[in-house]
Amino acid sequence: MMVQRQREQAETHLLRAAQEFQKCMQCGKCRSVCPVFKEIGNELYVARGKNKLAEKIVSGDLQITSRVKDAINECLNCKTCSANCPAGVSPEHVVLRLRWYITTREGLGLFKALVFRQLLWRKWPIIAGAVFIGFVQRILLDIGPQNPVRHLFPLFGFSKRRNFPRLALRPAQSLYPEVIPSKKGTPVKRIGYFTGCAGNLIYTNVVKSVVDILTGYGYDVVIPKDQKCSGTPVLANGDYEGAANLMEHNFNLFRRYDLDAIVVSCSSCGLALKKEIKLFIDNCDELREFCDKIYDINEFLEKEVQFGPNDLGRLPYRVTYHDPCHLNRGQDVRKEPRSLLMKIPGLIFKEMQDAAVCCGSAGSYCLTHYETAIQINNHKIKNIQKEYVEYVATACPTCIMHIQDNLLQHHSGEKARFVVEILADSLRKAGTI
Ligand code: SF4
Ligand code: SF4
């Protein structure tokens, strides 16, 4: 039996979903843009179908069966449907509300409860686990397609084909004090940095690049030690309360530091802190101020930093750019990463066809729905290969992980990297940072 508070919360999710799907005119425009529908071709998996499902659930005509749950989980939260919907519907919010409704009614399950409500708060078991895996990966070095260890992957719900990035032996946050002083004396501003778990535990070079660039240009950088997961995976997996608790924690933590701005190097964490947090904390002036201070790192550098004519060293790279959905449609940041790359002397920027089409990563979607995620990503790989580049730059760790995996599967030599890493290469080459 659900307790009263849970029942009310579940009803609120349905009500909010209804406010959204009722705007749908069933015109079917979303059928032409949804990457999942393009691969699977089933009406249940497109925004219009999901709106219809939601309508039937709200009216009580449809029970939540495993087939219904499968359809609700077949969404990348890529926001392409919203961006193209003539009626202004945000179907991904209908999907999120349905996931929250189901979880509130049915409970989280032991594994998700352990991860979202315990491990993400304690952090040390995740760090210890990540470092342990990092060691194991280095011992087993470059697990090739024939390596028998791959046969263990399905035990953890992963495809045998999957290539994983190496986890760091030392978390990025442990390399720095909480306040990292400007290298130029009196600081210009005091900037908070939300590294995200992937920056802290996998892509530590992106954290180093951000810290080096900001301190090199006269900013104090504050990396609050007690920052926790942004709530993004928790939110996408249907745990409304877990995501709300994490977002509230980070909001209360960062506002204690008297910061001029807060930068984020992961597009999904940035979206969570800039916008999605408003789904959880209502009517709060301080929250509005907080959200106004959040910047994607590319956006911040382009807006704030004047790169002098001799600051950037020559890089003979050919580079293309993939727009992460949560930066492009989620935060309206498109031209800034391209502009930063184009400032680098010697770098040839090649605009890729369909750069803004989702790569299929979508956080844990590419783990739980690997085959569809790879089918979606195959179009991205073809478009990257057409440009004959060394690097595909982007601004999202899960996009990097998924694109890099599939590049390896295609035996393609291109590497996926963060824009700020390439920028830092250039600044280091010139001796600026
Ligand atoms: S494009 Fe918008 S209005 Fe048209 S069917 Fe899709 S969600 Fe409904
Ligand atoms: S958010 Fe993306 S994957 Fe989900 S229904 Fe819309 S277009 Fe399809």
XYZ file of C-alpha atoms and ligand atoms in Angstrom:
449
model
C 0.000 0.000 0.000
C 1.327 3.372 -0.972
C 1.503 5.902 1.791
C -0.534 9.071 1.313
C 2.431 11.327 0.445
C 3.680 8.976 -2.271
C 0.170 8.687 -3.686
C -0.106 12.484 -3.909
C 3.333 12.765 -5.503
C 2.471 10.096 -8.081
C -0.783 11.926 -8.914
C 1.139 15.210 -9.304
C 3.463 13.581 -11.857
C 0.488 12.355 -13.876
C -1.189 15.740 -13.689
C 1.953 17.511 -14.926
C 2.364 14.927 -17.708
C -1.251 15.584 -18.729
C -0.653 19.355 -18.838
C 2.093 18.634 -21.356
C 0.627 15.888 -23.592
C -2.749 17.610 -23.902
C -1.069 20.151 -26.199
C -0.232 17.357 -28.699
C -2.199 17.637 -31.974
C -1.090 14.130 -33.082
C 0.327 15.670 -36.281
C 3.213 13.172 -36.431
C 5.975 15.689 -37.191
C 8.041 14.062 -34.418
C 8.097 10.823 -36.454
C 10.486 12.424 -38.927
C 13.040 13.511 -36.323
C 13.140 10.960 -33.479
C 16.403 8.942 -33.639
C 14.881 5.963 -31.799
C 11.853 5.843 -34.122
C 14.192 6.043 -37.113
C 15.880 2.798 -36.026
C 12.952 0.871 -34.538
C 10.040 2.248 -36.558
C 7.428 1.515 -33.896
C 4.771 4.156 -33.173
C 5.054 3.409 -29.442
C 8.623 4.709 -29.470
C 7.964 8.116 -30.964
C 6.815 11.213 -29.046
C 3.270 11.030 -30.439
C 2.962 7.410 -29.328
C 4.301 8.224 -25.878
C 1.809 11.072 -25.531
C -0.967 8.613 -26.419
C 0.362 6.109 -23.873
C 0.407 8.814 -21.212
C -3.156 9.804 -22.073
C -4.374 6.215 -21.648
C -2.483 5.811 -18.362
C -3.964 9.037 -16.995
C -7.503 8.047 -18.035
C -7.031 4.629 -16.397
C -7.473 2.765 -19.736
C -3.958 1.307 -19.660
C -2.167 -0.690 -17.002
C 1.586 -0.282 -16.524
C 2.764 -3.532 -18.103
C 6.376 -4.401 -18.941
C 5.641 -3.496 -22.604
C 4.475 -0.044 -21.520
C 7.588 0.362 -19.377
C 9.799 -0.677 -22.305
C 8.206 1.990 -24.501
C 8.672 4.640 -21.814
C 12.326 3.656 -21.434
C 12.935 3.910 -25.207
C 13.730 7.606 -25.141
C 17.103 9.359 -25.299
C 15.859 12.606 -23.746
C 17.507 14.155 -26.812
C 14.818 16.871 -27.058
C 14.699 16.692 -30.864
C 10.932 16.177 -30.752
C 10.460 19.279 -28.551
C 12.682 21.383 -30.796
C 10.566 20.418 -33.832
C 7.073 20.211 -32.360
C 4.709 22.820 -33.885
C 2.470 22.644 -30.797
C 5.270 23.347 -28.308
C 5.014 19.970 -26.529
C 8.021 18.724 -24.516
C 7.485 14.956 -24.842
C 10.679 14.185 -22.909
C 9.031 15.755 -19.865
C 6.002 13.513 -20.374
C 8.422 10.565 -20.410
C 10.239 11.751 -17.278
C 6.940 12.294 -15.436
C 5.766 8.798 -16.394
C 9.043 7.291 -15.152
C 8.718 9.214 -11.880
C 5.073 8.141 -11.582
C 5.939 4.466 -12.040
C 8.868 4.558 -9.602
C 6.845 6.424 -6.985
C 4.109 3.756 -7.230
C 6.281 0.668 -7.533
C 9.400 1.634 -5.580
C 12.968 1.856 -6.779
C 14.145 -1.729 -6.429
C 17.097 -2.767 -4.306
C 19.926 -2.012 -6.753
C 18.778 1.491 -7.710
C 17.924 2.320 -4.089
C 21.434 1.280 -3.063
C 23.124 3.321 -5.789
C 20.911 6.444 -5.872
C 20.104 6.776 -2.183
C 23.277 5.422 -0.573
C 26.390 5.138 -2.759
C 26.022 8.490 -4.527
C 25.863 10.168 -1.125
C 28.773 8.368 0.435
C 30.953 8.673 -2.658
C 33.963 6.790 -1.212
C 32.674 3.325 -2.246
C 32.237 4.661 -5.814
C 35.718 6.179 -5.779
C 37.248 2.996 -4.320
C 35.379 0.866 -6.898
C 36.460 3.142 -9.768
C 40.126 3.062 -8.714
C 39.987 -0.732 -8.354
C 38.494 -1.089 -11.852
C 41.140 1.341 -13.138
C 43.867 -0.990 -11.818
C 42.187 -4.084 -13.268
C 41.836 -2.354 -16.666
C 45.550 -1.540 -16.706
C 46.542 -5.076 -15.747
C 44.341 -6.571 -18.469
C 45.409 -3.795 -20.862
C 43.596 -3.241 -24.140
C 41.005 -5.940 -23.958
C 40.799 -7.027 -27.582
C 37.685 -8.526 -29.157
C 38.910 -12.065 -28.427
C 39.755 -11.457 -24.765
C 37.795 -13.935 -22.619
C 37.189 -11.254 -19.967
C 34.597 -9.799 -22.355
C 32.392 -12.816 -21.680
C 31.947 -11.476 -18.144
C 30.482 -8.160 -19.350
C 26.888 -9.478 -19.744
C 26.929 -10.436 -16.045
C 26.951 -6.699 -15.359
C 24.410 -5.919 -18.074
C 26.985 -4.752 -20.666
C 27.456 -5.916 -24.229
C 30.535 -8.071 -24.895
C 31.426 -5.709 -27.747
C 31.630 -2.597 -25.608
C 34.951 -0.701 -25.240
C 35.212 1.186 -21.965
C 37.467 4.136 -21.218
C 40.043 3.584 -18.503
C 39.052 4.834 -15.088
C 41.497 7.133 -13.295
C 43.840 5.773 -10.652
C 43.473 9.049 -8.789
C 40.258 11.118 -8.803
C 40.792 14.585 -10.289
C 39.364 16.309 -7.221
C 42.077 14.746 -5.020
C 44.785 16.444 -7.113
C 43.755 19.927 -5.990
C 43.027 21.908 -2.838
C 39.454 23.108 -2.531
C 40.454 26.637 -3.581
C 42.989 26.770 -6.421
C 44.507 30.230 -6.615
C 44.886 32.257 -9.782
C 48.346 32.065 -11.349
C 48.183 35.780 -12.112
C 48.120 37.244 -8.595
C 44.938 39.036 -7.538
C 42.064 37.041 -8.964
C 39.760 38.515 -11.615
C 36.847 36.460 -10.307
C 36.110 33.478 -8.103
C 34.741 30.590 -10.139
C 33.135 27.420 -8.825
C 33.703 24.249 -10.812
C 31.269 21.337 -10.886
C 33.488 18.573 -12.268
C 30.822 15.837 -12.562
C 31.596 12.202 -11.737
C 32.968 11.464 -15.214
C 35.441 14.366 -14.972
C 36.457 13.295 -11.485
C 36.819 9.565 -12.138
C 37.363 9.033 -15.873
C 38.216 12.090 -17.948
C 40.553 13.741 -15.433
C 42.366 15.539 -18.243
C 39.311 17.719 -18.833
C 39.413 18.849 -15.184
C 43.126 19.622 -15.508
C 42.477 21.587 -18.709
C 39.689 23.663 -17.140
C 41.729 24.397 -13.996
C 44.860 25.290 -15.992
C 42.972 27.608 -18.363
C 41.000 29.409 -15.654
C 43.860 29.843 -13.174
C 46.164 30.778 -16.077
C 43.796 33.597 -17.020
C 43.615 34.981 -13.497
C 40.620 33.246 -11.908
C 40.488 31.543 -8.529
C 38.848 28.151 -9.001
C 36.818 26.549 -6.224
C 36.043 22.824 -6.430
C 33.834 22.150 -3.385
C 34.926 18.772 -2.040
C 31.452 17.776 -0.971
C 29.884 18.106 -4.436
C 27.830 15.068 -5.348
C 26.255 13.653 -8.498
C 24.256 16.332 -10.353
C 21.205 14.045 -10.176
C 21.044 13.524 -13.962
C 21.151 9.690 -14.038
C 18.905 9.518 -10.981
C 16.342 11.757 -12.638
C 16.429 9.808 -15.904
C 15.973 6.519 -14.036
C 12.743 7.666 -12.464
C 13.902 8.508 -8.941
C 12.310 11.921 -8.437
C 13.050 12.137 -4.742
C 16.651 10.951 -5.083
C 17.349 13.530 -7.819
C 15.666 16.301 -5.817
C 17.829 15.526 -2.757
C 21.067 15.566 -4.768
C 20.186 18.789 -6.590
C 19.204 20.498 -3.362
C 22.468 19.403 -1.758
C 24.586 20.834 -4.603
C 22.537 24.056 -4.652
C 23.048 24.574 -0.893
C 26.727 23.641 -1.127
C 27.790 25.935 -3.973
C 25.944 28.992 -2.723
C 28.032 28.928 0.474
C 31.202 29.821 -1.452
C 30.428 33.359 -2.633
C 31.116 32.600 -6.291
C 30.896 34.937 -9.273
C 30.064 32.052 -11.616
C 29.996 28.254 -11.676
C 31.340 26.359 -14.670
C 30.444 22.828 -15.716
C 32.334 20.676 -18.232
C 29.619 18.015 -18.662
C 26.634 19.052 -20.782
C 24.125 16.926 -18.821
C 25.312 18.112 -15.391
C 25.172 21.683 -16.745
C 21.584 21.199 -17.909
C 20.623 19.700 -14.526
C 22.088 22.621 -12.571
C 21.018 25.352 -14.955
C 17.471 24.234 -15.781
C 16.257 20.876 -14.526
C 16.812 21.817 -10.890
C 13.779 24.117 -11.313
C 11.599 21.010 -11.657
C 12.432 20.204 -8.033
C 12.797 23.459 -6.131
C 9.821 25.806 -6.547
C 9.544 29.579 -6.285
C 12.899 30.427 -4.827
C 14.691 33.697 -5.703
C 18.021 32.281 -4.547
C 17.590 29.375 -6.943
C 17.052 31.763 -9.852
C 20.267 33.625 -8.918
C 22.102 30.303 -8.629
C 20.920 29.087 -12.050
C 21.928 32.386 -13.654
C 25.499 31.761 -12.463
C 25.834 28.376 -14.181
C 27.811 28.268 -17.410
C 28.953 25.500 -19.635
C 32.742 25.893 -19.735
C 32.729 26.656 -23.495
C 30.106 29.326 -22.988
C 32.069 30.857 -20.109
C 35.416 30.943 -21.921
C 33.891 32.429 -25.060
C 32.054 35.101 -23.075
C 34.725 35.992 -20.511
C 38.230 35.263 -21.703
C 40.093 37.430 -24.209
C 42.680 35.221 -25.863
C 45.569 37.422 -27.001
C 47.006 37.027 -30.532
C 50.049 35.108 -29.241
C 48.297 33.110 -26.550
C 47.399 30.163 -28.738
C 49.975 27.793 -30.185
C 49.660 26.298 -33.638
C 48.002 22.882 -33.820
C 48.032 21.087 -37.170
C 44.789 19.245 -36.422
C 41.710 18.648 -38.514
C 38.762 18.677 -36.144
C 35.017 18.263 -36.411
C 32.419 18.882 -33.718
C 29.490 16.860 -32.390
C 26.714 18.831 -30.629
C 25.688 17.083 -27.394
C 21.873 17.220 -27.110
C 22.023 18.597 -23.571
C 24.302 21.435 -24.643
C 22.693 22.195 -27.994
C 18.932 21.841 -27.456
C 19.250 21.671 -23.657
C 21.290 24.848 -23.083
C 21.256 26.614 -26.476
C 25.052 26.497 -26.647
C 26.132 25.846 -30.233
C 28.434 28.480 -31.630
C 30.742 28.835 -28.589
C 32.601 25.490 -28.810
C 33.018 25.940 -32.572
C 34.272 29.477 -32.099
C 36.870 28.365 -29.515
C 38.172 25.699 -31.881
C 38.323 28.132 -34.797
C 40.524 30.517 -32.785
C 43.346 27.943 -32.729
C 45.955 28.732 -35.403
C 46.621 25.891 -37.814
C 43.505 23.979 -36.777
C 41.189 23.154 -39.664
C 37.599 23.022 -38.506
C 35.290 20.804 -40.562
C 31.567 21.104 -39.929
C 30.070 17.635 -39.864
C 26.796 16.693 -41.525
C 24.018 16.269 -38.930
C 26.325 17.434 -36.123
C 23.273 18.131 -33.959
C 21.709 14.684 -34.367
C 21.894 12.621 -31.161
C 24.787 10.118 -31.050
C 22.682 7.605 -29.119
C 24.640 7.735 -25.872
C 21.977 9.321 -23.610
C 23.664 8.462 -20.303
C 22.793 4.928 -19.298
C 20.698 4.308 -22.476
C 23.841 3.202 -24.327
C 24.468 0.644 -21.578
C 20.912 -0.681 -21.250
C 19.937 -0.446 -24.962
C 23.320 -1.023 -26.532
C 22.301 -2.393 -29.924
C 19.893 0.462 -30.712
C 22.391 3.000 -29.331
C 25.061 1.647 -31.695
C 22.665 1.650 -34.663
C 21.948 5.339 -33.960
C 25.658 6.047 -33.532
C 26.596 4.376 -36.845
C 25.227 7.435 -38.708
C 27.475 9.664 -36.569
C 30.547 7.563 -37.353
C 29.847 7.758 -41.110
C 29.575 11.540 -40.882
C 32.808 11.807 -38.866
C 34.665 9.606 -41.351
C 33.529 11.776 -44.287
C 35.467 14.743 -42.849
C 38.916 13.036 -42.672
C 39.735 14.482 -39.260
C 42.047 13.485 -36.410
C 39.623 14.532 -33.685
C 35.903 14.756 -33.092
C 35.479 17.363 -30.383
C 32.460 17.586 -28.120
C 31.481 18.630 -24.607
C 29.840 15.632 -22.988
C 31.553 12.630 -21.384
C 28.890 10.095 -22.354
C 28.979 11.262 -25.998
C 32.781 10.855 -25.932
C 32.491 7.391 -24.386
C 29.922 6.183 -26.912
C 31.476 7.746 -30.019
C 34.946 6.508 -29.035
C 33.595 3.003 -28.485
C 32.009 2.907 -31.924
C 35.036 4.471 -33.636
C 37.062 1.551 -32.253
C 34.415 -0.915 -33.432
C 34.766 0.592 -36.919
C 38.603 0.450 -36.666
C 38.585 4.199 -37.307
C 41.592 6.211 -36.157
C 39.759 9.401 -35.098
C 39.737 10.269 -31.392
C 36.880 11.841 -29.440
C 37.997 14.689 -27.151
C 36.626 17.638 -25.177
C 36.916 21.059 -26.838
C 38.663 22.439 -23.722
C 41.305 19.708 -23.911
C 42.217 20.770 -27.453
C 42.172 24.434 -26.424
C 44.466 23.630 -23.481
C 46.862 21.808 -25.884
C 47.139 25.004 -27.881
C 47.572 27.300 -24.853
C 50.216 24.976 -23.384
C 52.070 24.847 -26.685
C 52.362 28.632 -26.655
C 53.452 28.568 -22.985
C 50.393 30.625 -21.957
C 49.194 28.215 -19.265
S 5.151 16.911 -33.324
Fe 4.308 17.602 -31.371
S 2.112 17.913 -31.757
Fe 2.896 16.714 -33.470
S 2.514 14.580 -32.844
Fe 4.607 15.054 -32.198
S 4.413 15.770 -30.073
Fe 2.332 15.825 -30.994
S 13.414 12.955 -26.726
Fe 14.452 12.152 -28.563
S 14.312 9.922 -28.364
Fe 12.818 10.787 -26.915
S 10.898 10.817 -28.088
Fe 11.863 12.834 -28.352
S 13.058 12.656 -30.251
Fe 12.536 10.562 -29.589
